[in-house]
XYZ file of C-alpha atoms in Angstrom:
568
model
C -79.926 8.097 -105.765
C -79.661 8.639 -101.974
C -75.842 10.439 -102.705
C -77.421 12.511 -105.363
C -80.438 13.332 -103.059
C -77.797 13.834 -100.040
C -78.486 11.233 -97.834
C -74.859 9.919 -98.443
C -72.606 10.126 -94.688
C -69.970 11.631 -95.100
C -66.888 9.123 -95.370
C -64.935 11.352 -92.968
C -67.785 10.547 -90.125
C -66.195 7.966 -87.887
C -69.310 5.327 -86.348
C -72.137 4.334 -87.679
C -75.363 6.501 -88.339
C -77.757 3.743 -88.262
C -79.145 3.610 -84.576
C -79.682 7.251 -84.745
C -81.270 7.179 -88.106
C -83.640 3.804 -86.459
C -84.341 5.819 -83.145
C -85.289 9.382 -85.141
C -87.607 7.541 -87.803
C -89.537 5.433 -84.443
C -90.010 8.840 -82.391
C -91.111 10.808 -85.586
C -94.130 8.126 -85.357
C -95.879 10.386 -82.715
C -97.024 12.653 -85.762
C -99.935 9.271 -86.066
C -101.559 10.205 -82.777
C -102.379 13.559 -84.061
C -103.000 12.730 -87.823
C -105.620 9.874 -87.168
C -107.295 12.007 -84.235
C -107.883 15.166 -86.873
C -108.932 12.717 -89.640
C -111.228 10.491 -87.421
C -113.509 13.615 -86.280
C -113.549 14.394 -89.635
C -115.775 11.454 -90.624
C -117.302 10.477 -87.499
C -119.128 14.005 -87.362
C -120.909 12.817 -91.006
C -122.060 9.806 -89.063
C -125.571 8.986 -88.451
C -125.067 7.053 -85.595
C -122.780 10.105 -84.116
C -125.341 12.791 -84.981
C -128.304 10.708 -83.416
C -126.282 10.225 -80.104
C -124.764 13.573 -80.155
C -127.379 16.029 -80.610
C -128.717 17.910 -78.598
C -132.114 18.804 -80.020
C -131.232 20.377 -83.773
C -132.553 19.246 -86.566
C -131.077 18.899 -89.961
C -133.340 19.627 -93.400
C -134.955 16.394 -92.807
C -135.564 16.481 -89.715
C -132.977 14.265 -88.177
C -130.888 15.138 -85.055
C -127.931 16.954 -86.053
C -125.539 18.809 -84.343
C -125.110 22.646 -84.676
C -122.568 24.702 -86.350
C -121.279 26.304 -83.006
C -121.390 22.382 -81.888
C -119.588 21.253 -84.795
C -116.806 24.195 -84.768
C -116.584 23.192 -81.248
C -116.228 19.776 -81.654
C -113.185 19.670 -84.492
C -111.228 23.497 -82.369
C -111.677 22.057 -78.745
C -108.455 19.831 -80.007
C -106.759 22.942 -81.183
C -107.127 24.512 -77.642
C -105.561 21.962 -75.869
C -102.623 21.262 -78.395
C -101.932 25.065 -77.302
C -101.688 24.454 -73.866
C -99.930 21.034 -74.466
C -97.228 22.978 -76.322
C -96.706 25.415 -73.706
C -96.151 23.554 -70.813
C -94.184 20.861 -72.803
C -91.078 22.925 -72.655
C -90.494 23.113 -68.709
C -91.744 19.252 -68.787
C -88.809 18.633 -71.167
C -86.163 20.466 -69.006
C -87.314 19.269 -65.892
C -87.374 15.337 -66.807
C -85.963 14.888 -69.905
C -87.078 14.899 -73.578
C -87.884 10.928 -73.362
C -90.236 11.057 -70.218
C -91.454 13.901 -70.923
C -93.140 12.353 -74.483
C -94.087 9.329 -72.983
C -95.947 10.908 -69.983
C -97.486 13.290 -73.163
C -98.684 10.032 -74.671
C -99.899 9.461 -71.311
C -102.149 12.326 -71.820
C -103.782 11.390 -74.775
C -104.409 7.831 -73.913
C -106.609 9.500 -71.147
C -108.448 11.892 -73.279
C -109.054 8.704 -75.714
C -110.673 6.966 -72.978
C -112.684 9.720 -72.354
C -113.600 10.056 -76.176
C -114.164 6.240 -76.556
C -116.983 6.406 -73.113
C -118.548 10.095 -74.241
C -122.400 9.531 -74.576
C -123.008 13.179 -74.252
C -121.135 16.226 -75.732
C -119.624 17.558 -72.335
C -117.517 14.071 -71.863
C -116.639 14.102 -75.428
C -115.432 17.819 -75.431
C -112.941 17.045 -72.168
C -111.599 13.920 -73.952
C -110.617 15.756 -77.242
C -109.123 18.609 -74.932
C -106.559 16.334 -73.216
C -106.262 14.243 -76.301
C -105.178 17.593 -77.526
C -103.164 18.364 -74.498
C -101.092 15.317 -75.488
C -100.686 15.588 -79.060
C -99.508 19.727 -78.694
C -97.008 18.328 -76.373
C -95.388 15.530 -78.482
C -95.394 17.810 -80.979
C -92.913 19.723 -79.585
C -91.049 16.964 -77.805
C -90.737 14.913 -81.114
C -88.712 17.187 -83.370
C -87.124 18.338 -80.478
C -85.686 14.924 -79.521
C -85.111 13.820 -83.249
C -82.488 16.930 -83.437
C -80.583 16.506 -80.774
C -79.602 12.788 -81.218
C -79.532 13.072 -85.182
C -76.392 13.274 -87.368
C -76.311 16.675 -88.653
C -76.212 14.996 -92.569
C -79.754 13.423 -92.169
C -80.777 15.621 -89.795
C -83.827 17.132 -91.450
C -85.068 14.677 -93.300
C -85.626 12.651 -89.399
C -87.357 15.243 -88.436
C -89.581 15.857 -91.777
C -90.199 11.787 -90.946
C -93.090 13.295 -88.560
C -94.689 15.535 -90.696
C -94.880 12.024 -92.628
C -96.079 10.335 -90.000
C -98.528 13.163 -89.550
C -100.040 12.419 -93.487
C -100.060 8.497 -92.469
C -102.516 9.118 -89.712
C -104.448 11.473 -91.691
C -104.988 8.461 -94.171
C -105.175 5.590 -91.738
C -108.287 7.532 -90.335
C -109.706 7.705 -93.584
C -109.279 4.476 -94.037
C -111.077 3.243 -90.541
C -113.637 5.769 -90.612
C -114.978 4.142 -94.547
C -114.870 0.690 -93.064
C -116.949 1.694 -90.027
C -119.682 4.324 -90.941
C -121.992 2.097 -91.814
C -122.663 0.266 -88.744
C -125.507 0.783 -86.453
C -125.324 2.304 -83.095
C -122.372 3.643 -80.846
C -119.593 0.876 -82.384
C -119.485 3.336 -85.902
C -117.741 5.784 -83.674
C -116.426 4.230 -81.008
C -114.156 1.681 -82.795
C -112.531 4.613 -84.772
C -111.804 6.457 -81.330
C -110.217 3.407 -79.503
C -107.866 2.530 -82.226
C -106.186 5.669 -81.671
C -105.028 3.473 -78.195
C -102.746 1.109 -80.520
C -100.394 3.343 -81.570
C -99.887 5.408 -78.401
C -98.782 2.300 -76.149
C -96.632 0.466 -78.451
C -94.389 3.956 -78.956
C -94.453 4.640 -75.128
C -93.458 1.214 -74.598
C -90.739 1.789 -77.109
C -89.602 5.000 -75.542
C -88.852 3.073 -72.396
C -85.787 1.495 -74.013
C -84.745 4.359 -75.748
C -81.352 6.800 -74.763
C -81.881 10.056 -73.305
C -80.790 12.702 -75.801
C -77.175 13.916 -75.631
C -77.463 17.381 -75.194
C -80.102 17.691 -72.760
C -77.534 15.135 -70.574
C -75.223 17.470 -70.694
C -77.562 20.271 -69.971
C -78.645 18.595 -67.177
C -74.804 18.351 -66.086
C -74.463 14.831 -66.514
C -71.638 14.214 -68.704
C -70.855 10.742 -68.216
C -74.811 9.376 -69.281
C -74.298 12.047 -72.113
C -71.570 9.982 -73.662
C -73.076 6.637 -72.733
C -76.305 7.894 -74.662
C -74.183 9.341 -77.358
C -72.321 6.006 -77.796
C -75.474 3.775 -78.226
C -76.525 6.373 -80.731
C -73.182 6.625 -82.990
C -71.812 2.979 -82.154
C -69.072 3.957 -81.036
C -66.617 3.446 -77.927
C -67.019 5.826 -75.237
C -63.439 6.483 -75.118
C -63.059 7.311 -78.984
C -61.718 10.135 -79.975
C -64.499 11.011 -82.537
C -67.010 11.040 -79.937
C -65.143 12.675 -77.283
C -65.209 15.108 -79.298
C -68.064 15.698 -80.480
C -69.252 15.586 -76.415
C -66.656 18.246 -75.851
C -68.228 20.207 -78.295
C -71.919 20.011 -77.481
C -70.656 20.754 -73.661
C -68.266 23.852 -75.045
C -71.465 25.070 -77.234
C -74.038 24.986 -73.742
C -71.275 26.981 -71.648
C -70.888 29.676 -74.403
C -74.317 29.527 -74.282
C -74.742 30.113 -70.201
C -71.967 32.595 -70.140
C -74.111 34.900 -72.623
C -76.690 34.851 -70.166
C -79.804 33.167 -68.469
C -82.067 30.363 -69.830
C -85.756 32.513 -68.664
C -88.336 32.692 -70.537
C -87.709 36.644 -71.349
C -84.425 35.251 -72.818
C -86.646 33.748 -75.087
C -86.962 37.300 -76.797
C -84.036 39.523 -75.950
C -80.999 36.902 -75.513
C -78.159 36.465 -77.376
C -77.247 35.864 -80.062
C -80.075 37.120 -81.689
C -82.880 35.026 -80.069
C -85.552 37.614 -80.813
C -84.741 37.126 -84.670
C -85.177 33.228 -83.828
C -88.341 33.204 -82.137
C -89.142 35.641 -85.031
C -88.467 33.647 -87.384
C -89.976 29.895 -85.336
C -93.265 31.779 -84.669
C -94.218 33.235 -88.339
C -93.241 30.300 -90.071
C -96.001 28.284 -88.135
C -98.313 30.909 -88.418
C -97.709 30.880 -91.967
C -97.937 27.341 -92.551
C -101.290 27.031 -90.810
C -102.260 30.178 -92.806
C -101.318 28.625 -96.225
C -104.902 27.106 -96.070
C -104.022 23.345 -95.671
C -106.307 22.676 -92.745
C -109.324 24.061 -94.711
C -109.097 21.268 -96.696
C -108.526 19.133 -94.359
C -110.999 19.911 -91.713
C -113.609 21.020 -93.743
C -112.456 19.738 -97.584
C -116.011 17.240 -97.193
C -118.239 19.615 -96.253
C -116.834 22.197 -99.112
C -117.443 19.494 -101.800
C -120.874 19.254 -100.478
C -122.011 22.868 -100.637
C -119.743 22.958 -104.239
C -122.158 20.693 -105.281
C -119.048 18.270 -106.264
C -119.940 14.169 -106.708
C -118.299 11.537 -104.544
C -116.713 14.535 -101.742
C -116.002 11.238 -99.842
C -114.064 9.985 -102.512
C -112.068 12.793 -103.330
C -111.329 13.718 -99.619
C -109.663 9.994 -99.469
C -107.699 11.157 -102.830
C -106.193 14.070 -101.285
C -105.118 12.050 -98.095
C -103.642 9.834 -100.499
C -101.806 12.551 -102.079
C -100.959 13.843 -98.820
C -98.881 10.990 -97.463
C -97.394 9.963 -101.088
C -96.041 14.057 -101.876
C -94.388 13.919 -98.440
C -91.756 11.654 -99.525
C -90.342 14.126 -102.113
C -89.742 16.696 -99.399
C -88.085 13.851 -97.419
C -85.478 13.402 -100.324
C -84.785 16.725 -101.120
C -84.445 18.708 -97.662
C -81.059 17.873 -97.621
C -79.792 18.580 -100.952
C -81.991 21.398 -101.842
C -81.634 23.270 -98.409
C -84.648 24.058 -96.190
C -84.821 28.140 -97.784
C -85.379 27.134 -101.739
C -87.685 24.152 -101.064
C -89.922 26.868 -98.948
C -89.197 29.195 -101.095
C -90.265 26.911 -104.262
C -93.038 25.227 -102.196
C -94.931 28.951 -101.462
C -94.848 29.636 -105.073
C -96.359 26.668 -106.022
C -98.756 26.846 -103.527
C -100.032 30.221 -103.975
C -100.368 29.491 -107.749
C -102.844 26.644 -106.929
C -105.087 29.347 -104.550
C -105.616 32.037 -106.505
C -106.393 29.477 -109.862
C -108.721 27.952 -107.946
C -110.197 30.956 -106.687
C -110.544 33.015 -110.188
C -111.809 30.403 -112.155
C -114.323 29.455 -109.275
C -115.442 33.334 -108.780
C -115.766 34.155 -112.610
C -118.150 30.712 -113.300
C -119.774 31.400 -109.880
C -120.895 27.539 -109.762
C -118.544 24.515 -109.594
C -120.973 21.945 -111.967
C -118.582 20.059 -115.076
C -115.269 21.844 -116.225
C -114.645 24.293 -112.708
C -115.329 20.979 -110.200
C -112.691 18.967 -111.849
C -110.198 22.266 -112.165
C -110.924 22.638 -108.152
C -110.136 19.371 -107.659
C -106.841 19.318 -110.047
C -105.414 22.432 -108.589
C -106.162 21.225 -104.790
C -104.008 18.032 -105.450
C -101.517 19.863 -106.720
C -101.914 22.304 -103.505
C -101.038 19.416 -101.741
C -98.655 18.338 -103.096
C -96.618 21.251 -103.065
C -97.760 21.772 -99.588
C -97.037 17.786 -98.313
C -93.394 18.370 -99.622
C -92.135 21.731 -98.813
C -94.651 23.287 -95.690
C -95.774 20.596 -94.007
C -92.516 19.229 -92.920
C -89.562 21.883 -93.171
C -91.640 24.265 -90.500
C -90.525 21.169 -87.889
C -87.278 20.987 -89.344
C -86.108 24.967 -89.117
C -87.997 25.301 -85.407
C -86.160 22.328 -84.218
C -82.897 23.853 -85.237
C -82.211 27.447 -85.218
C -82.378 27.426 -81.244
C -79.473 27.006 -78.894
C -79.668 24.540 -76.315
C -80.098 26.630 -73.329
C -84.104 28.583 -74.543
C -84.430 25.311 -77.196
C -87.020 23.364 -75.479
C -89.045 26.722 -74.304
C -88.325 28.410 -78.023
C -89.855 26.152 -79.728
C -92.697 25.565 -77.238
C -93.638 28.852 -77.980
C -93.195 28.515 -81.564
C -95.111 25.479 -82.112
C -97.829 27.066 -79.434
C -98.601 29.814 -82.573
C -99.211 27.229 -84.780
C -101.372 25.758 -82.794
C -103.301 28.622 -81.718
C -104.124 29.746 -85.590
C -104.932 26.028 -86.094
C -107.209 26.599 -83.570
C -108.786 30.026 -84.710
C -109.029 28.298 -88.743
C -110.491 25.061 -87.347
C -113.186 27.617 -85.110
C -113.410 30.754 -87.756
C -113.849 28.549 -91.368
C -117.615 27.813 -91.028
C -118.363 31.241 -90.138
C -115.526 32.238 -92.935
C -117.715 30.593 -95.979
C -120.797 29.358 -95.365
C -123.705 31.781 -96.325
C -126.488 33.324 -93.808
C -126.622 35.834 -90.830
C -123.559 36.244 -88.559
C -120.934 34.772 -91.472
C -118.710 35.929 -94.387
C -119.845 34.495 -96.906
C -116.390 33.998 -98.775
C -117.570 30.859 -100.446
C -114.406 29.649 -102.742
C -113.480 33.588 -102.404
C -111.538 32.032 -99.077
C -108.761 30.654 -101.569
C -108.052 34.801 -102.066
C -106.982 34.612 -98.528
C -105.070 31.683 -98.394
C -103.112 32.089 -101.656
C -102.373 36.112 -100.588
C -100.515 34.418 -97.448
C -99.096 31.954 -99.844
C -96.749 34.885 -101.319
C -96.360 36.688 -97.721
C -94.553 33.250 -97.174
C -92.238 33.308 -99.255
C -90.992 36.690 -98.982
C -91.108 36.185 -95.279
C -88.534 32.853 -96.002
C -86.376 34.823 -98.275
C -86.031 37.388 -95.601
C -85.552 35.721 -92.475
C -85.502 31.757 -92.795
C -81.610 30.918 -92.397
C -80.336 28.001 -94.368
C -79.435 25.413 -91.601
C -78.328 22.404 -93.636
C -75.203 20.536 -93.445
C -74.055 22.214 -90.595
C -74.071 21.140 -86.699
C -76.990 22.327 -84.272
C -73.857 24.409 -82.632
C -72.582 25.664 -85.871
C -76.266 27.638 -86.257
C -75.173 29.868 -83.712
C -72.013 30.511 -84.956
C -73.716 31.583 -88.063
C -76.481 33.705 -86.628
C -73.349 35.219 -84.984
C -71.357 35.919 -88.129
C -74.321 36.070 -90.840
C -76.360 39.223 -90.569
C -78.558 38.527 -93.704
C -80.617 35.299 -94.065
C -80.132 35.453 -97.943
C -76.339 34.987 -97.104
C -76.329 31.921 -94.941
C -76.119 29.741 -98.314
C -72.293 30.501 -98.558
C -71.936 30.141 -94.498
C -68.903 28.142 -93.624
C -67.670 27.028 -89.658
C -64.128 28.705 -89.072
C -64.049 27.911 -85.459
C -64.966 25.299 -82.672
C -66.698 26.563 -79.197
C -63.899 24.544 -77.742
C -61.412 26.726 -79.215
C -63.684 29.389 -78.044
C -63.766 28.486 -74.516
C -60.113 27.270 -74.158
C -58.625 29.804 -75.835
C -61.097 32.669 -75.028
C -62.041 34.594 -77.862
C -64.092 37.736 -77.969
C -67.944 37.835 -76.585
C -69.083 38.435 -80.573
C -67.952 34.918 -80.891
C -65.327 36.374 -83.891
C -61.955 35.926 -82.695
C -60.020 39.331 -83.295
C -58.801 40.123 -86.801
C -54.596 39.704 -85.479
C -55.348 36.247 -84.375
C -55.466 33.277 -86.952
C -57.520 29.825 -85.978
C -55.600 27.066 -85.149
C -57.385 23.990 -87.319
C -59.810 22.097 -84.388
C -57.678 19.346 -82.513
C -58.631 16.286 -82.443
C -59.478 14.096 -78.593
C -61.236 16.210 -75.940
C -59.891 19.553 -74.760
C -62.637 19.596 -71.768
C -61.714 21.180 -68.936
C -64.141 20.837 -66.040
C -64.270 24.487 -65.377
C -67.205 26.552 -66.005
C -66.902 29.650 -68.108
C -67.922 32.663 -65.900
C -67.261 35.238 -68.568
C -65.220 35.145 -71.866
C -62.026 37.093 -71.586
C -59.372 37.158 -74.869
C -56.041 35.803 -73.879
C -52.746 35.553 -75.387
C -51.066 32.745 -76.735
C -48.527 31.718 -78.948
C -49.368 31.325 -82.294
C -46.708 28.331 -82.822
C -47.616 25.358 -80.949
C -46.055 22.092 -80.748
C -48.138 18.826 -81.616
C -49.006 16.970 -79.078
C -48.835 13.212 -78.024
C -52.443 12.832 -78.786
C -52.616 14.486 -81.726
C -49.764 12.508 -83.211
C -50.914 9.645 -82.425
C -53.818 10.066 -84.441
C -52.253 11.450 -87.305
C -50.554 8.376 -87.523
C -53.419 6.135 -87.047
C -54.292 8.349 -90.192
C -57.553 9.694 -88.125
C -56.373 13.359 -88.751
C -58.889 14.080 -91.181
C -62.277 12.722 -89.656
C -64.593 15.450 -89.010
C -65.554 15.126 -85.584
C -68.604 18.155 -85.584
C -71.780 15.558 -86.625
């Protein structure tokens, strides 16, 4: 099943994949810090021992202490916030000292706005922890997929990085899970407990980053070729000095000085480089919009208190359901990024998902109350929202922004990128309330709201047939080959590598990156061709188009390693 599902190496891939495949699924395990700290608010804020702590003078129906709406919206967004700001300054962070340090020094940040949480007696205290809590998580959310693509084999490439999205739905559930088992006990330990698990987690995987390589790439980014291969050789298990992974090194190096000699690394880069980084941060930014826009965290912020006003039994109940669903629908989209491609499974995945809105939202406006037959179609069609969300959505947004950037903008691309879907998270988490609920000051969209969210259901996939480039199966250097070469995203299906950024450097091919028509490409040679100089600018030369084979080259023909494909 894993051959027919395209997990199956190729057997022309020299090493093993295995340390790689270990490393990628442990790092995709920061997607728990954030999962458990939006599911554990979630339930602590229907807690009577939270509320009576918490408030600050407002009183429920009954009289209790309560918090208010504006408290409330503040409570669950203030994360939001500082998951934007965490994104943004996660990309100079991750040039400056690395990918690794720079998520374990994130972690860093959340384990201090946990201790913060887990001491709050007063809202103020509480607000600052879940603001650097958030500071943290928008961070590692960038450094995660990040990391997982650079040191992955391009063959399992996507589904490592779909691995956090997973681990994402896991801490969802675990929260779930805690916050039943604690609600019922008296005084600050209902709340607390659930906050200081979130602790466990964080130091065992910044503990386990310690021992971790360095990623490949940003070695060589850095300059440092010689760590590059040692990290690359701990990651492929492979010899330093063999000729599949020389190779491979000479190419990621080749790939960064193409890169360099099309021009700077600044931040405007980020929008009018080459080639065609405007149409990539395009491309990174919408999709996360979209994704946050498809109306996922509606449910999942405010799913409870929806059921409630619907008028729906057991909202506890069915809240744990859809968690449930959650984690178990991601593994689909884990089997089938590969095979399918990352364009038809977003493609498929809006459809579905737009289907499920506006069902939910007819038959809910035309009875105009949820009692008997509607409640139970709301809650069909939302699992099956999820579930077509949990497999297509919720993890290939990670996988496409971790990979259609080149090296030199990737960590600040997809800072930005992952910044936009953290500011609409925020704006959803703040505007819902005000969105449906009923009374002065609000919209009173009621289960209109799934209008909305099934409306940018169908913008998404249009917007994916459009723009979203199919990045599978090829090489994080190979993508900008084809964004070179492929004008139309509805094209890159059929895309297929002619030429190595070896060849292009060596042999000095045209600044389009297409080698002129009169020239034919030699078939890549096997060993390293690395020189040590720089490329200052990219000039066509001549050569002969006969050229003898060399020592090197023969000798691995007849150690019959001629056909390995050296490009993972």
């Amino acid at each position: 099943m894993a051959i027919a599902m395209g997990w199956h190496k190729p057997d022309n891939v020299a090493g093993s994949s295995a340390p790689a495949i270990m490393v990628g699924l442990f790092v995709a395990t920061g997607g728990i810090l954030f999962g458990y700290d939006t599911g554990t608010i979630n339930g602590i804020l229907a807690m009577r021992s939270f509320r009576d702590q918490f408030s600050t003078g407002f009183t429920d129906k009954n009289s209790r202490p309560d918090l208010t709406p504006q408290e409330i919206s503040i409570v669950v967004a203030i994360l939001s916030a500082g998951t934007f700001a965490g994104a943004l300054i996660s990309a100079p962070f991750g040039d400056w000292i690395g990918r690794r340090f720079s998520i374990i020094a994130s972690i860093g940040v959340f384990i201090f706005g946990v201790i913060f949480q887990v001491c709050a007696s007063a809202l103020p205290l509480l607000l600052a922890g879940r603001f650097f809590a958030g500071v943290g998580v928008g961070a590692v959310s960038v450094l995660v997929p990040l990391y997982q693509s650079e040191m992955a084999p391009k063959w399992i490439r996507g589904t490592l990085v779909c691995a956090y999205q997973f681990s994402i739905t896991v801490g969802l559930l675990a929260a779930s899970v805690v916050n039943q088992l604690t609600y019922k006990i008296h005084g600050a330990a209902a709340y607390r407990i659930p906050f200081g698990l979130q602790l466990t987690w964080a130091v065992i995987l910044s503990l386990g980053l310690l021992i971790l390589p360095e990623t490949p790439r940003y070695l060589i980014k850095r300059g440092d070729k010689l760590a590059a291969g040692l990290a690359l050789s701990r990651l492929r298990r492979l010899d330093i000095t063999h000729p599949a992974l020389v190779d491979e090194l000479a190419e990621i190096e080749a790939n960064h000085d193409y890169e360099l000699a099309l021009g700077s690394a600044s931040y405007r880069d980020v929008f009018t480089g080459s080639p065609h980084l405007g149409r990539r941060i395009l491309t990174g930014c919408c999709l996360q919009m979209l994704q946050q826009l498809s109306g996922i965290n509606f449910i999942m912020y405010y799913g409870t208190t929806f059921f409630e006003g619907a008028s729906i039994t057991n909202p506890f109940t069915i809240s744990l359901v859809l968690n449930v669903i959650n984690v178990v629908s991601t593994i689909p989209g884990l089997f089938v990024v590969e095979s399918w491609g990352r364009r038809k499974l977003l493609i498929v995945g809006s459809i579905g998902m737009a289907v499920c809105q506006l069902v939910i939202a007819i038959f809910s406006t035309v009875a105009h109350d949820m009692q008997g037959t509607v409640a139970k179609l709301l809650i069909v069609f939302l699992a099956v929202f999820v579930f077509f969300y949990a497999a297509s959505w919720g993890p290939v947004c990670w996988v496409v922004t971790s990979e259609i950037y080149p090296l030199k903008v990737r960590a600040k691309s997809m800072s930005i990128s992952t910044a936009s879907n953290w500011l609409l998270n925020f704006g959803i988490a703040y505007g819902t309330p005000f969105l449906v609920s009923e009374g002065k000051g609000t919209a009173s969209l009621g289960s209109k709201v799934f209008f909305l969210w099934g409306a940018f259901c169908i913008i998404g996939a249009i917007f994916v047939y459009c723009m979203v480039y199919e990045t599978s199966k090829i090489s994080l250097e190979q993508i900008d080959e084809m964004y070179e070469r492929i004008h139309f995203a509805w094209k890159s299906k059929g895309f297929e590598p002619s030429w190595s950024f070896q060849q292009l450097r060596d042999e000095g091919f045209a600044e389009s990156g297409i080698p002129p028509h009169e020239q034919e490409l030699e078939p890549p040679r096997t060993g390293s061709t690395t020189t040590d100089t720089s490329i200052q600018t990219i000039q066509t030369t001549s050569h002969h188009p006969e050229h003898s084979e060399s020592e090197e080259e023969k000798a691995m023909r007849e150690l019959g390693l001629s056909n390995v494909d050296f490009s993972y």
